[in-house]
Short mmCIF file of C-alpha atoms and ligand atoms in Angstrom, two decimals:
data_model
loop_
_atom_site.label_atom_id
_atom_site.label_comp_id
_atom_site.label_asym_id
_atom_site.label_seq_id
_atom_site.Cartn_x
_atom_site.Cartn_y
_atom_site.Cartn_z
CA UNK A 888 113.66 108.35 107.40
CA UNK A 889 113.25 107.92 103.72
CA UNK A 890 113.28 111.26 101.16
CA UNK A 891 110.08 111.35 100.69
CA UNK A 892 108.72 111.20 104.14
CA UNK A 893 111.46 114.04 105.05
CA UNK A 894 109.95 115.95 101.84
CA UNK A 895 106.69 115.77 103.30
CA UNK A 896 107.43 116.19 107.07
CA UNK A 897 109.64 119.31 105.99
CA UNK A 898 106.69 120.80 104.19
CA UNK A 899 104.91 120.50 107.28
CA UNK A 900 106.41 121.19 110.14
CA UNK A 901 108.62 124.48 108.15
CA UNK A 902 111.13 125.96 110.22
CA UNK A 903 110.71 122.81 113.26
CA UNK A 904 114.14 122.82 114.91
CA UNK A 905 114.74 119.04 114.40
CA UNK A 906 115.05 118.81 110.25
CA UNK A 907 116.87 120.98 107.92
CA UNK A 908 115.32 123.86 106.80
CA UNK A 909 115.65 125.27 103.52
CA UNK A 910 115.18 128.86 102.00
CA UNK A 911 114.77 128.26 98.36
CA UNK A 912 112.81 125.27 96.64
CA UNK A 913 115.72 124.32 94.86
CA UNK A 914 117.21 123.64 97.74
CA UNK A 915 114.75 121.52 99.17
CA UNK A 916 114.65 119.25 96.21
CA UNK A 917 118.85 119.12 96.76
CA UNK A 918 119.01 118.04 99.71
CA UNK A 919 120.35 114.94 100.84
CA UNK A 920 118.61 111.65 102.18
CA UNK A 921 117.74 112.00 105.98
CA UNK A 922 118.09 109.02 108.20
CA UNK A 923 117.55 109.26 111.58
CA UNK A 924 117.44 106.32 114.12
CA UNK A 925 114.64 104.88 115.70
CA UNK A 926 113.60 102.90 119.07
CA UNK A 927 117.70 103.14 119.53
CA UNK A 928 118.56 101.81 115.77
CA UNK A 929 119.89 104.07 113.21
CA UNK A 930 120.09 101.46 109.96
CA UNK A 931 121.43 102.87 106.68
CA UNK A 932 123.08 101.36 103.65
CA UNK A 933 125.22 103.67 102.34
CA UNK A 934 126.58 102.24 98.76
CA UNK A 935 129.80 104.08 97.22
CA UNK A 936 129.70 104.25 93.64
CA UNK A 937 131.08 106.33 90.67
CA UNK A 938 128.25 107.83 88.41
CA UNK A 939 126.64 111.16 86.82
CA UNK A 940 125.29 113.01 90.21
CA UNK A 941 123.46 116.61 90.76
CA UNK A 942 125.94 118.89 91.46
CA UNK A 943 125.79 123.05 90.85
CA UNK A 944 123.71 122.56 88.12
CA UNK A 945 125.28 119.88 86.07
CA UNK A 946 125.33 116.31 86.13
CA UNK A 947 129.23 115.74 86.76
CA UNK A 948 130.81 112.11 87.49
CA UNK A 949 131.42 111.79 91.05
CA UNK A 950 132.07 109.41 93.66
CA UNK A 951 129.35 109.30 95.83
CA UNK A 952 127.12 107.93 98.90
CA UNK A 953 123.86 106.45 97.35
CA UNK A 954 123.97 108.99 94.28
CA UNK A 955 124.05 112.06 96.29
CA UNK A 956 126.91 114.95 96.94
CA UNK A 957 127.45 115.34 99.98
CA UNK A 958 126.17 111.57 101.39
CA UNK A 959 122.96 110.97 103.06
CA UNK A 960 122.45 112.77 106.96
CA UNK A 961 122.80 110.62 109.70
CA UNK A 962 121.56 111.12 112.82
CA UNK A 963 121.16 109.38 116.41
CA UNK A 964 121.46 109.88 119.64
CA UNK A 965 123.78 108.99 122.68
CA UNK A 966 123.07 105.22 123.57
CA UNK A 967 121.86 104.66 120.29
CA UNK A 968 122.96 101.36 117.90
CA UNK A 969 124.37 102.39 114.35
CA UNK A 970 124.81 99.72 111.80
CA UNK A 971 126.02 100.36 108.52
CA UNK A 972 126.20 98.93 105.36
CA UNK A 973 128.89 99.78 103.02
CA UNK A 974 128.83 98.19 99.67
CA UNK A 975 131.42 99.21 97.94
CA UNK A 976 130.58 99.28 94.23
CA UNK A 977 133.78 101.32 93.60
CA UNK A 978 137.20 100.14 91.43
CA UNK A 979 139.25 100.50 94.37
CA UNK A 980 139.24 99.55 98.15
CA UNK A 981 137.50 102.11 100.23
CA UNK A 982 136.25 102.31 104.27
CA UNK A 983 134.55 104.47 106.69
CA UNK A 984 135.91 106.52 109.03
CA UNK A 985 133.10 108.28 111.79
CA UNK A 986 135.23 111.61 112.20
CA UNK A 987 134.72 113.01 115.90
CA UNK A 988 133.13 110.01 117.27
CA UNK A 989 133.89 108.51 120.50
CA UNK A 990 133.67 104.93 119.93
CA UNK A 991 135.61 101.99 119.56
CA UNK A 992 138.21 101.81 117.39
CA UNK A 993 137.98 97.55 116.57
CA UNK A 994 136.61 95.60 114.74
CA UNK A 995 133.15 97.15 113.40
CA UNK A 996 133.45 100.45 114.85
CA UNK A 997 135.54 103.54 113.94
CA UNK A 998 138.32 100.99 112.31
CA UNK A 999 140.92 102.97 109.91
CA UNK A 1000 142.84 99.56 109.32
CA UNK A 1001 139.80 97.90 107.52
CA UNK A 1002 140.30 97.38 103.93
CA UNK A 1003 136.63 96.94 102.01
CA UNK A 1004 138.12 95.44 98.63
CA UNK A 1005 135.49 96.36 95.32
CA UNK A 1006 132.18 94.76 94.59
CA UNK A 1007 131.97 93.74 98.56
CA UNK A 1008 129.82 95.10 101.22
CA UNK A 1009 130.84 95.13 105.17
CA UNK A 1010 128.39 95.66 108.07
CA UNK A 1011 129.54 98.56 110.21
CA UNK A 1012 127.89 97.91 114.31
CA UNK A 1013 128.84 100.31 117.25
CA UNK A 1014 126.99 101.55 120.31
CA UNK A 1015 127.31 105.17 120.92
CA UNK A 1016 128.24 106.17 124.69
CA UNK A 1017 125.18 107.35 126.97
CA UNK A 1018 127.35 110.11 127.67
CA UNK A 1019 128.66 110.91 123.92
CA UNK A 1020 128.25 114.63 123.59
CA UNK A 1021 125.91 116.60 121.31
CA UNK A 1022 127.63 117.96 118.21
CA UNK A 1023 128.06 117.70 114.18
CA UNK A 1024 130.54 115.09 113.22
CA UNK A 1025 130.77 113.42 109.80
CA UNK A 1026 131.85 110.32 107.81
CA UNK A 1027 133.95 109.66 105.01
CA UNK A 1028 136.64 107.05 103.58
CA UNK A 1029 140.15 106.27 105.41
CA UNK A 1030 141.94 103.75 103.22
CA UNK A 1031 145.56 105.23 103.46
CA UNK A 1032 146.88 106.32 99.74
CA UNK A 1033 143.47 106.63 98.47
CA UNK A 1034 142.11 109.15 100.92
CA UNK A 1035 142.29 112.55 98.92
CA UNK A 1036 141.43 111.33 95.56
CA UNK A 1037 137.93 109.62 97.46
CA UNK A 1038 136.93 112.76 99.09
CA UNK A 1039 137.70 115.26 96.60
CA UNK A 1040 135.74 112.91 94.48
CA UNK A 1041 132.95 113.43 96.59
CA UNK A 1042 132.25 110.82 99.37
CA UNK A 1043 131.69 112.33 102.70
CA UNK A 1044 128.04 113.17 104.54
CA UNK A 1045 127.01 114.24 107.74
CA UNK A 1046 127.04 112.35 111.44
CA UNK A 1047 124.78 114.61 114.01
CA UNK A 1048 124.37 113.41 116.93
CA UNK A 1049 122.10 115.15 119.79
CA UNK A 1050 121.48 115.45 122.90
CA UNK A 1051 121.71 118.02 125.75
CA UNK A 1052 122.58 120.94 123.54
CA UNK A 1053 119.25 120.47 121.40
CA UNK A 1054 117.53 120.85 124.32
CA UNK A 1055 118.41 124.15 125.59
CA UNK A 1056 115.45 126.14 124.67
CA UNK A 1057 116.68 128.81 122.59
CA UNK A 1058 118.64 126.47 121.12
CA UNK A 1059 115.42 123.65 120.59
CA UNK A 1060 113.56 126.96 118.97
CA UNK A 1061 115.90 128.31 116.53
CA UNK A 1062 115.88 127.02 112.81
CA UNK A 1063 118.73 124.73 111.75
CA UNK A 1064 120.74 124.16 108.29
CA UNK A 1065 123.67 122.51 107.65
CA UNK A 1066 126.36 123.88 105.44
CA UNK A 1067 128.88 121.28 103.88
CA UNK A 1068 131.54 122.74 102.29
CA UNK A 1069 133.52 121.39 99.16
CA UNK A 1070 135.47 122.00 96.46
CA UNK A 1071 135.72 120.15 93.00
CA UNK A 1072 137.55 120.99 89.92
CA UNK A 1073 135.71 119.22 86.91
CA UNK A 1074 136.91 119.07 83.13
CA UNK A 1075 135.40 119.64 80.38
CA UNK A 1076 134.32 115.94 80.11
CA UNK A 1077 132.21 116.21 83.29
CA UNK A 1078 135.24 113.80 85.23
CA UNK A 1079 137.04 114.71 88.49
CA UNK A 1080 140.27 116.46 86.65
CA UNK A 1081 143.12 114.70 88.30
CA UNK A 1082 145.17 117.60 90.30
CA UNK A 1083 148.44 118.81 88.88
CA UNK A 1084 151.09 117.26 90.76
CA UNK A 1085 152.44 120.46 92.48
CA UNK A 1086 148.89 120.17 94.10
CA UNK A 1087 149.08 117.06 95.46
CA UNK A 1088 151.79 118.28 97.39
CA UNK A 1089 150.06 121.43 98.58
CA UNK A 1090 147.03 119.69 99.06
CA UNK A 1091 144.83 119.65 95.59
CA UNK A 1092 141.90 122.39 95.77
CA UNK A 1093 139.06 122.87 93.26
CA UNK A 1094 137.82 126.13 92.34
CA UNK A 1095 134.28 125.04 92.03
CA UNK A 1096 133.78 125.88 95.57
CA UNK A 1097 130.09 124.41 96.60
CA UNK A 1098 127.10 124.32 99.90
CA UNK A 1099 125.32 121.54 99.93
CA UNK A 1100 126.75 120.61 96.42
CA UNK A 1101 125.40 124.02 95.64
CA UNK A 1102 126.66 127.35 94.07
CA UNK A 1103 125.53 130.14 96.14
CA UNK A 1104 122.05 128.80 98.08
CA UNK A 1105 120.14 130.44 99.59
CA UNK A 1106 119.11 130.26 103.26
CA UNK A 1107 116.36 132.28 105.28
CA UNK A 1108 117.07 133.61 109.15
CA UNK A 1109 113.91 134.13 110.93
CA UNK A 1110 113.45 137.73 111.56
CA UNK A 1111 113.95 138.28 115.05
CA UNK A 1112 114.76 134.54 115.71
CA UNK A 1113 117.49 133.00 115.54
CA UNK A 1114 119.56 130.78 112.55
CA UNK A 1115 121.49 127.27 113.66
CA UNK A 1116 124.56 126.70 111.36
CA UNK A 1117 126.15 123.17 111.40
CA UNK A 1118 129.29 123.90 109.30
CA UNK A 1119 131.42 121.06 107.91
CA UNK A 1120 134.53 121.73 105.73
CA UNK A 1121 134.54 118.42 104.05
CA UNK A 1122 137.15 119.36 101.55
CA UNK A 1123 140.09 117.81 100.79
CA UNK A 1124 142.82 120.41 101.44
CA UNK A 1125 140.66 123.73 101.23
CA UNK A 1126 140.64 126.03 104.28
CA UNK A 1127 137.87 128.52 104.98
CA UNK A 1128 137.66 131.98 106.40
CA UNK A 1129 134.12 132.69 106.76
CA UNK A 1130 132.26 136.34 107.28
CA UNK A 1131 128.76 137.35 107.11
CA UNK A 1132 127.97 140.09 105.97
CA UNK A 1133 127.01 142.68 108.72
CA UNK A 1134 126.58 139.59 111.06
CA UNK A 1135 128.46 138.42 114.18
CA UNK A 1136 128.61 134.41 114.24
CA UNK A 1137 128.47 133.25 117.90
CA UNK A 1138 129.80 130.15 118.13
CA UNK A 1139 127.98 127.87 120.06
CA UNK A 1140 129.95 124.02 119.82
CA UNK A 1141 133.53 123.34 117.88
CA UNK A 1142 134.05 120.15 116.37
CA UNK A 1143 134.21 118.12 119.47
CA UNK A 1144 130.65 119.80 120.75
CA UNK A 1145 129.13 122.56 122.79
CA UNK A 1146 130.53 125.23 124.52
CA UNK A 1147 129.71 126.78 128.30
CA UNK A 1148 128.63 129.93 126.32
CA UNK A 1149 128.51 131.39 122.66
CA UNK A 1150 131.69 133.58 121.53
CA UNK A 1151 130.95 136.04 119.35
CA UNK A 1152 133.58 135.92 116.38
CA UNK A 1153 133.64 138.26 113.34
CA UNK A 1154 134.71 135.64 111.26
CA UNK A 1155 135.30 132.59 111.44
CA UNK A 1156 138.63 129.83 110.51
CA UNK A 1157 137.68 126.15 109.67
CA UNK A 1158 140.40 123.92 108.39
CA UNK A 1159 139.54 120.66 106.51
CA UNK A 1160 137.76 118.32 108.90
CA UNK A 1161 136.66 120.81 111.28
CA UNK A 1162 132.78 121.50 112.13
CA UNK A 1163 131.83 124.62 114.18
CA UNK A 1164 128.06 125.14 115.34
CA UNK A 1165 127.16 129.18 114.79
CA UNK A 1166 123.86 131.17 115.86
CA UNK A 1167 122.91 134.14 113.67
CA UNK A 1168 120.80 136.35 115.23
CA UNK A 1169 117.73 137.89 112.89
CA UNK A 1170 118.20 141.27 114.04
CA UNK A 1171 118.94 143.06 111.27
CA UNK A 1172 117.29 145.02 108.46
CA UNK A 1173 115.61 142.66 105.79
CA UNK A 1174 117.90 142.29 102.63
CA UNK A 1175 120.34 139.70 101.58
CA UNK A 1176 123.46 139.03 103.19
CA UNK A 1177 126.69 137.12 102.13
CA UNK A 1178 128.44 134.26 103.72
CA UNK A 1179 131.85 134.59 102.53
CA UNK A 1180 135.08 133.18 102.33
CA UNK A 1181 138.01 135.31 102.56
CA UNK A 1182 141.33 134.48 101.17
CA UNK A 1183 143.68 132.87 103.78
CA UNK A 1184 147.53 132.08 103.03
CA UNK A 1185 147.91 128.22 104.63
CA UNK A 1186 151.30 128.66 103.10
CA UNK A 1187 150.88 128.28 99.54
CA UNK A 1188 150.04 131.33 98.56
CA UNK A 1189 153.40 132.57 97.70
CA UNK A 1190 154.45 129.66 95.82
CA UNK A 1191 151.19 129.69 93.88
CA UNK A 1192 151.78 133.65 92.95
CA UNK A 1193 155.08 132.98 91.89
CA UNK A 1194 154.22 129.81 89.47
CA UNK A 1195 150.91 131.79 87.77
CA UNK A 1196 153.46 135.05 87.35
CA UNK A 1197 156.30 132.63 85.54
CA UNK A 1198 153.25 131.23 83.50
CA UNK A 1199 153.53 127.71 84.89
CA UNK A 1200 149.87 127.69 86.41
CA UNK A 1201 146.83 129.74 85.58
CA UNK A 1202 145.40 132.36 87.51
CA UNK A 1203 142.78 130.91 90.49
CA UNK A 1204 140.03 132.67 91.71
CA UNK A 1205 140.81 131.98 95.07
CA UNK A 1206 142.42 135.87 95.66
CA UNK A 1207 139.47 137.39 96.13
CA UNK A 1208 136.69 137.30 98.63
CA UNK A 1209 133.87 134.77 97.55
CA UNK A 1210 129.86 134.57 98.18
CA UNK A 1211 129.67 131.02 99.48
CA UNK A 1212 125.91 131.46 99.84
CA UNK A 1213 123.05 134.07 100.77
CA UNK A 1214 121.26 134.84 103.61
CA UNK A 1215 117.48 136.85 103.23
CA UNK A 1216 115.38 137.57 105.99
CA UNK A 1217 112.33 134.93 106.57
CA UNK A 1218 109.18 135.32 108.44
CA UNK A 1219 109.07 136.98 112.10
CA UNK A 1220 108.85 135.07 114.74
CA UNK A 1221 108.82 135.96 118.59
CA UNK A 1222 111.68 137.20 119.76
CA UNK A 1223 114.32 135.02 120.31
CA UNK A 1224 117.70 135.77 122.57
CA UNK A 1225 121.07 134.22 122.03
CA UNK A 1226 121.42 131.83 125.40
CA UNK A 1227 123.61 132.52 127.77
CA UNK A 1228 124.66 129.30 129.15
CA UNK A 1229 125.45 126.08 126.81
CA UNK A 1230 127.38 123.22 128.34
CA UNK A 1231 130.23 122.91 130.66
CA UNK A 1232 133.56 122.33 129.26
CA UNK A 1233 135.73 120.49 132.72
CA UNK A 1234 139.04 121.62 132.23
CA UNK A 1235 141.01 118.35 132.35
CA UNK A 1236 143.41 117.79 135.27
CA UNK A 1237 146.95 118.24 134.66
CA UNK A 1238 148.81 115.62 132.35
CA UNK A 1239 151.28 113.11 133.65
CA UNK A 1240 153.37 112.54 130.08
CA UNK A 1241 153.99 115.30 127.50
CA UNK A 1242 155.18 114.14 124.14
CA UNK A 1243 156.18 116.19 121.17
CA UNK A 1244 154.98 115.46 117.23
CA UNK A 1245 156.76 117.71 115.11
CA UNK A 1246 155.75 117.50 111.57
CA UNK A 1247 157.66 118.08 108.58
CA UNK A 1248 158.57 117.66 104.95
CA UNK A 1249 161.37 115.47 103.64
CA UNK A 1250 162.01 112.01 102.85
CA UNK A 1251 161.64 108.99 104.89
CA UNK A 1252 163.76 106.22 102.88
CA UNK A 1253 162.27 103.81 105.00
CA UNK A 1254 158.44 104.47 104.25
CA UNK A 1255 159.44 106.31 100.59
CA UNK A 1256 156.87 109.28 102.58
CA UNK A 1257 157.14 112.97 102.11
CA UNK A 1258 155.41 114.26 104.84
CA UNK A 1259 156.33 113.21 107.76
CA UNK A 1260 155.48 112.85 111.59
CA UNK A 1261 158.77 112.58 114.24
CA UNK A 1262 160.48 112.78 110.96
CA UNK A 1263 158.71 109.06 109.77
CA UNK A 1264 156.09 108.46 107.38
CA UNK A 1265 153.40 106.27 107.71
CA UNK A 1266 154.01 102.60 108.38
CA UNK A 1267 151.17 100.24 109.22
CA UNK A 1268 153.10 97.77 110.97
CA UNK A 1269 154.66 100.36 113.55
CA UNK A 1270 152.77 101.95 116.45
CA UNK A 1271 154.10 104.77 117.33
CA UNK A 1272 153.14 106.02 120.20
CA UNK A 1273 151.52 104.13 123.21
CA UNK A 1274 149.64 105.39 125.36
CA UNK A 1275 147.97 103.51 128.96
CA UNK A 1276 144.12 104.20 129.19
CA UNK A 1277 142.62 106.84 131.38
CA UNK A 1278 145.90 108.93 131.62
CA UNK A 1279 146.12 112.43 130.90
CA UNK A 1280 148.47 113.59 127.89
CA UNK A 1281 149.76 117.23 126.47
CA UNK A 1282 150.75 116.67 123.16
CA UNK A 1283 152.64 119.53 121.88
CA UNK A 1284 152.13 119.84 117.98
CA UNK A 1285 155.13 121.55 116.34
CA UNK A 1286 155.19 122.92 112.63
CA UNK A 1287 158.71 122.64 111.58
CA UNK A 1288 157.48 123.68 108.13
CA UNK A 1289 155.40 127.08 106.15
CA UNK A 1290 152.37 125.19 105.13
CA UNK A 1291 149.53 124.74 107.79
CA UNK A 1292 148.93 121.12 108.78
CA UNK A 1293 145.47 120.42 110.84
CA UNK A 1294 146.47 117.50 113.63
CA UNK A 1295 143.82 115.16 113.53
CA UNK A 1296 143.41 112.46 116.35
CA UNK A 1297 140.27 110.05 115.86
CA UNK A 1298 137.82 108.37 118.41
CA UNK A 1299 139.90 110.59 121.67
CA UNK A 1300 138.68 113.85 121.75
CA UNK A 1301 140.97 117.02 122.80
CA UNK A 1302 141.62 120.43 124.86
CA UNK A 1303 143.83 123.46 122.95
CA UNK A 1304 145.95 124.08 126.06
CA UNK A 1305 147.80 127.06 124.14
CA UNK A 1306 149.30 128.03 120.81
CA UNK A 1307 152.94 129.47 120.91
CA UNK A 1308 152.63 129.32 124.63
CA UNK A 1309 149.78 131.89 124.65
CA UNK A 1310 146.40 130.30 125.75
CA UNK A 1311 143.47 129.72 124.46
CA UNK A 1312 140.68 132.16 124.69
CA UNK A 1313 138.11 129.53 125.58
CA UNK A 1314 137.53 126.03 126.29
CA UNK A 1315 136.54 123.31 123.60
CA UNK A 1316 136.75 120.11 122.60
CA UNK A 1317 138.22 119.10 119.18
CA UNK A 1318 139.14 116.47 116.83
CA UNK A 1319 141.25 118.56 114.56
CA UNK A 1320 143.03 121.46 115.22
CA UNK A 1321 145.15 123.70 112.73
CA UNK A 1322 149.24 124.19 113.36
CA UNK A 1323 150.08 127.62 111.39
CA UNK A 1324 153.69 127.33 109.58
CA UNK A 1325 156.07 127.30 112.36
CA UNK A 1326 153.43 127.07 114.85
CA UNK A 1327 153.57 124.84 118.34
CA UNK A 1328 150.09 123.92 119.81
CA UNK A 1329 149.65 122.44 123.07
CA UNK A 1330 146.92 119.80 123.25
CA UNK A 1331 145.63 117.78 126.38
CA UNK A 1332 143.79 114.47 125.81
CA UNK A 1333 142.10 112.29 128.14
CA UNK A 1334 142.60 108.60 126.87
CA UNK A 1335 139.21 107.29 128.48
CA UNK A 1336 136.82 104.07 127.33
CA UNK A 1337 138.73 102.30 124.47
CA UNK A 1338 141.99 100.46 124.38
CA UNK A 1339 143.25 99.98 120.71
CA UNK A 1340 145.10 101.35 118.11
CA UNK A 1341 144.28 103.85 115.82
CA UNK A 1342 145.53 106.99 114.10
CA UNK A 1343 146.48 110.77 114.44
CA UNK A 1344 147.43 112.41 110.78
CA UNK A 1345 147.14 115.31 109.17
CA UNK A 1346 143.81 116.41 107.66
CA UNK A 1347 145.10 118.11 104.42
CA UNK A 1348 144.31 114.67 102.75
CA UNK A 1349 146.87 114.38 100.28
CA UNK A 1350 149.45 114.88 102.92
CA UNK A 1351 148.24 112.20 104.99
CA UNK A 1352 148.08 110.23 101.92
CA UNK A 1353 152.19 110.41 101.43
CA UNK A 1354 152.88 109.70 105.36
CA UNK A 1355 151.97 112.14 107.81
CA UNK A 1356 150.03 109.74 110.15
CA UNK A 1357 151.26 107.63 112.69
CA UNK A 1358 150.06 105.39 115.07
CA UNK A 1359 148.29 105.22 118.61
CA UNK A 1360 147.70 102.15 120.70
CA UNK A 1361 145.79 102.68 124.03
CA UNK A 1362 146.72 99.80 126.32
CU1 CU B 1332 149.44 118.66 106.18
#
C-alpha cells in the first residue's frame, strides 16, 4: 500500500482493526510506509541509505529504510510470497535478517551468511508456511561486526504477519498500534555519536529513548473498548520494563505468537529483539496515562554508578522512571471484553538430546572474540552444533557471567521449559529469551521444515558483534 493511500484509508476507516491507528495528528503524519501484500504477493523495495531523517523533532543523520525511522510496515499473511529488494546505498556491506520467521534459512530467504557489498541491490524471495503463526516479528541487518553500529543507526521496521489470532472477535474489534522502541544518542552535529568504548562492551545505549521515532506520542484507548499493542524493542542493547499507569497489560502473544489465554502482568520485561502483543482495557476514568519504563539493572548498573561517581562518565538519565508515551481516553464504543480463549500452545513432547550453551566473557585467541559461546567466539567456517531435522531438543542456556544476555535462535522457534529449574508460568513460543547474570534457562525446540545452517547469538548487538554466536546446521 503506498503512504498516501494508507493516509487516506486511515482517515476513513478511524479506529478499523486492520491499520494503525493514531491518537495525535502528528503522529499520523510520522508514521511509517505501510505495505501490505496482495493476491498472495507482498513486493517492497526497501533501500538502506544514510541521510537527514524525521526523528523527535529534528532532522538527525540516520541510517535508514527508504528515509524513514523505524523502516516501512510489512505485512502478509501465512502462504503468502515476500520478495524484497534491498539496495544497499550504504558505505558498508549490510543484509536482512526476518527476526521470528519460520522460513528457510538458504539462499533468498532468512540467510545471515549473505554479504550485500555497497551500491548493489539483492532480491530477497521466500514463501511463508500455510501454517506460520500470527504474531509481530521484524527485520533488520545481520552482517556479523557491523550489526550494532546498523541498528543503533536506525535500520530496523516491522514484519506482522496474521492470521488466526486477528480473527478472534474481540481481538478483530479492538484498535491496534504498534510501539517500536529505540534509543539513539546524537551529537551536537546531528551524527550518530559513536559509543564510548566501555559501551560497546556493555552494549551501547542512547538516552534519546523514542516510539515510533517519537518522544512521548500520544495514543487513544477506546473508552470501554479495548487497545492492541504490538511492542517491538528494536534497540540495540536497551532493555525495557514497561508499566502503565493504573493499567494491567494482558498479554495476549510473545514474540513467537499467541497465547491459549491473556496473562494479566503489572508490568512488563522486553529485552532487545523481543515483541510482546498487550490488550489494554478502556475501563478506566478519562485522563492521561503513562507508559513507562522503569529502571532495570541487566548488570551494568553498578559499574556505570561507580564510573559517573569517579567522574569517568556523566550522569544518564536512565535512573529514574521514564514516560515512554501517553495514553488519553478516545471515543466510547460498545463494550468490549478481554477474550478468554486465544490459541493453543501444544506442549512439545519430551526431547531426545539436551545440550548446554554457557555463555561468557573472556578471550578466544582463536577467533580474537570477547564474548563467547562454549567458551568460542564466532567463526564462520565452524558449525557448531548439528542438529537432525524433526527432533526434539532442550537447550539449557547458562549465564556464567553478571550481565544479562538474550539467547536468540533464528528461523526455529522455542518453548521456556524453566528458569533455574523453576517453570514457567505459561506456555509461549519465542525467538529470544533473556538469561539474568548467573541464570540457567531451559529451552525446548522442535527442529521442523528446514535443513540448513544458521545462527543462535546473543541479542545485545554489540556482543554478538565480538563473538557470541555460533552456529546451527539442521541435517
Ligand atoms: Cu550479551
Amino acid at each position: 500500500m503506498k503512504r498516501r493511500q494508507f493516509l487516506t484509508l486511515a482517515a476513513s476507516t478511524a479506529g478499523a482493526a486492520l491499520l494503525p491507528q493514531c491518537a495525535s495528528k502528528r503522529a499520523v503524519e510520522t508514521l511509517p510506509q505501510y505495505f501490505t501484500s496482495t493476491d498472495g504477493l507482498l513486493d517492497v523495495t526497501l533501500d538502506a541509505r544514510y541521510g537527514a531523517v524525521n526523528l523527535a523533532n529534528q532532522r538527525p543523520f540516520l541510517l535508514s529504510y527508504n528515509n524513514q525511522v523505524p523502516g516501512p510496515i510489512l505485512e502478509a499473511h501465512p502462504g503468502d510470497t515476500v520478495r524484497i529488494r534491498l539496495i544497499n546505498h550504504l558505505t558498508a556491506p549490510t543484509n536482512l535478517h526476518y527476526h521470528g520467521l519460520h522460513i528457510p534459512p538458504v539462499e533468498k530467504g532468512d540467510n545471515p551468511f549473505l554479504e550485500i557489498p555497497p551500491g548493489e541491490t539483492f532480491t530477497y524471495e521466500f514463501t511463508l508456511p500455510e501454517n506460520h503463526p500470527a504474531g509481530t516479528f521484524w527485520y533488520h541487518p545481520h552482517k556479523h561486526g557491523l550489526v550494532a553500529e546498523q541498528v543503533f543507526g536506525g535500520l530496523s521496521g516491522l514484519f506482522i504477519v496474521r492470521s488466526d489470532l486477528d480473527q478472534i472477535p474481540e481481538i478483530q474489534a479492538a484498535q491496534e498500534a504498534f510501539l517500536v522502541l529505540k534509543d539513539f544518542e546524537i551529537d551536537a552535529s546531528r551524527k550518530i555519536a559513536p559509543p564510548p568504548p566501555i559501551f560497546q562492551m556493555w552494549g551501547r545505549e542512547g538516552q534519546l529513548i523514542t516510539v515510533n521515532g517519537q518522544v512521548n506520542p500520544n495514543f487513544s484507548i477506546p473508552t470501554d473498548g479495548l487497545l492492541r499493542l504490538r511492542l517491538l524493542n528494536a534497540s540495540a542493547s536497551r532493555f525495557y520494563r514497561l508499566k502503565l499507569d493504573e493499567h494491567p497489560l494482558h498479554l495476549i502473544a510473545t514474540g513467537g505468537g499467541a497465547l491459549a489465554e491473556p496473562v494479566e502482568l503489572s508490568e512488563l520485561l522486553l529485552s532487545p529483539g523481543e515483541r510482546a502483543e498487550i490488550l489494554v482495557s478502556g475501563e478506566r476514568e478519562p485522563g492521561r496515562y503513562r507508559l513507562l519504563n522503569l529502571p532495570y539493572d541487566r548488570g551494568v548498573t553498578e559499574m556505570m554508578n561507580g564510573m559517573i561517581e569517579r567522574g569517568m562518565m556523566e550522569p544518564r538519565v536512565d535512573s529514574a522512571p521514564q514516560t515512554l508515551a501517553t495514553f488519553s481516553y478516545g471515543d466510547r464504543v460498545d463494550p468490549l471484553p478481554l477474550p478468554k480463549q486465544l490459541i493453543p500452545v501444544e506442549p512439545l513432547p519430551k526431547p531426545t538430546q539436551v545440550r548446554q550453551f554457557t555463555l561468557n566473557h573472556g578471550i578466544d585467541h582463536q577467533t580474537s572474540a570477547a564474548f563467547l559461546i562454549n567458551y568460542k567466539g564466532f567463526d564462520p567456517q565452524r558449525v557448531d552444533t548439528s542438529v537432525p531435522i524433526d527432533s526434539i531438543e532442550d537447550w539449557e542456556i547458562i549465564n556464567a557471567a553478571s550481565m544479562n544476555h538474550p539467547f536468540h535462535l533464528h528461523v526455529h522457534p522455542f518453548q521456556v521449559i524453566s528458569r533455574n529449574g523453576k517453570s514457567e508460568p505459561y506456555r509461549a513460543w519465542r525467538d529470544t529469551v533473556s538469561i539474568a547474570g548467573y541464570e540457567t534457562v531451559r529451552i525446548r525446540i522442535h527442529f521442523k521444515d528446514f535443513v540448513g545452517k544458521t545462527v543462535y547469538h546473543c541479542h545485545i548487538l554489540d556482543h554478538e558483534d565480538k563473538g557470541m554466536m555460533g552456529i546451527l546446521n539442521v541435517v
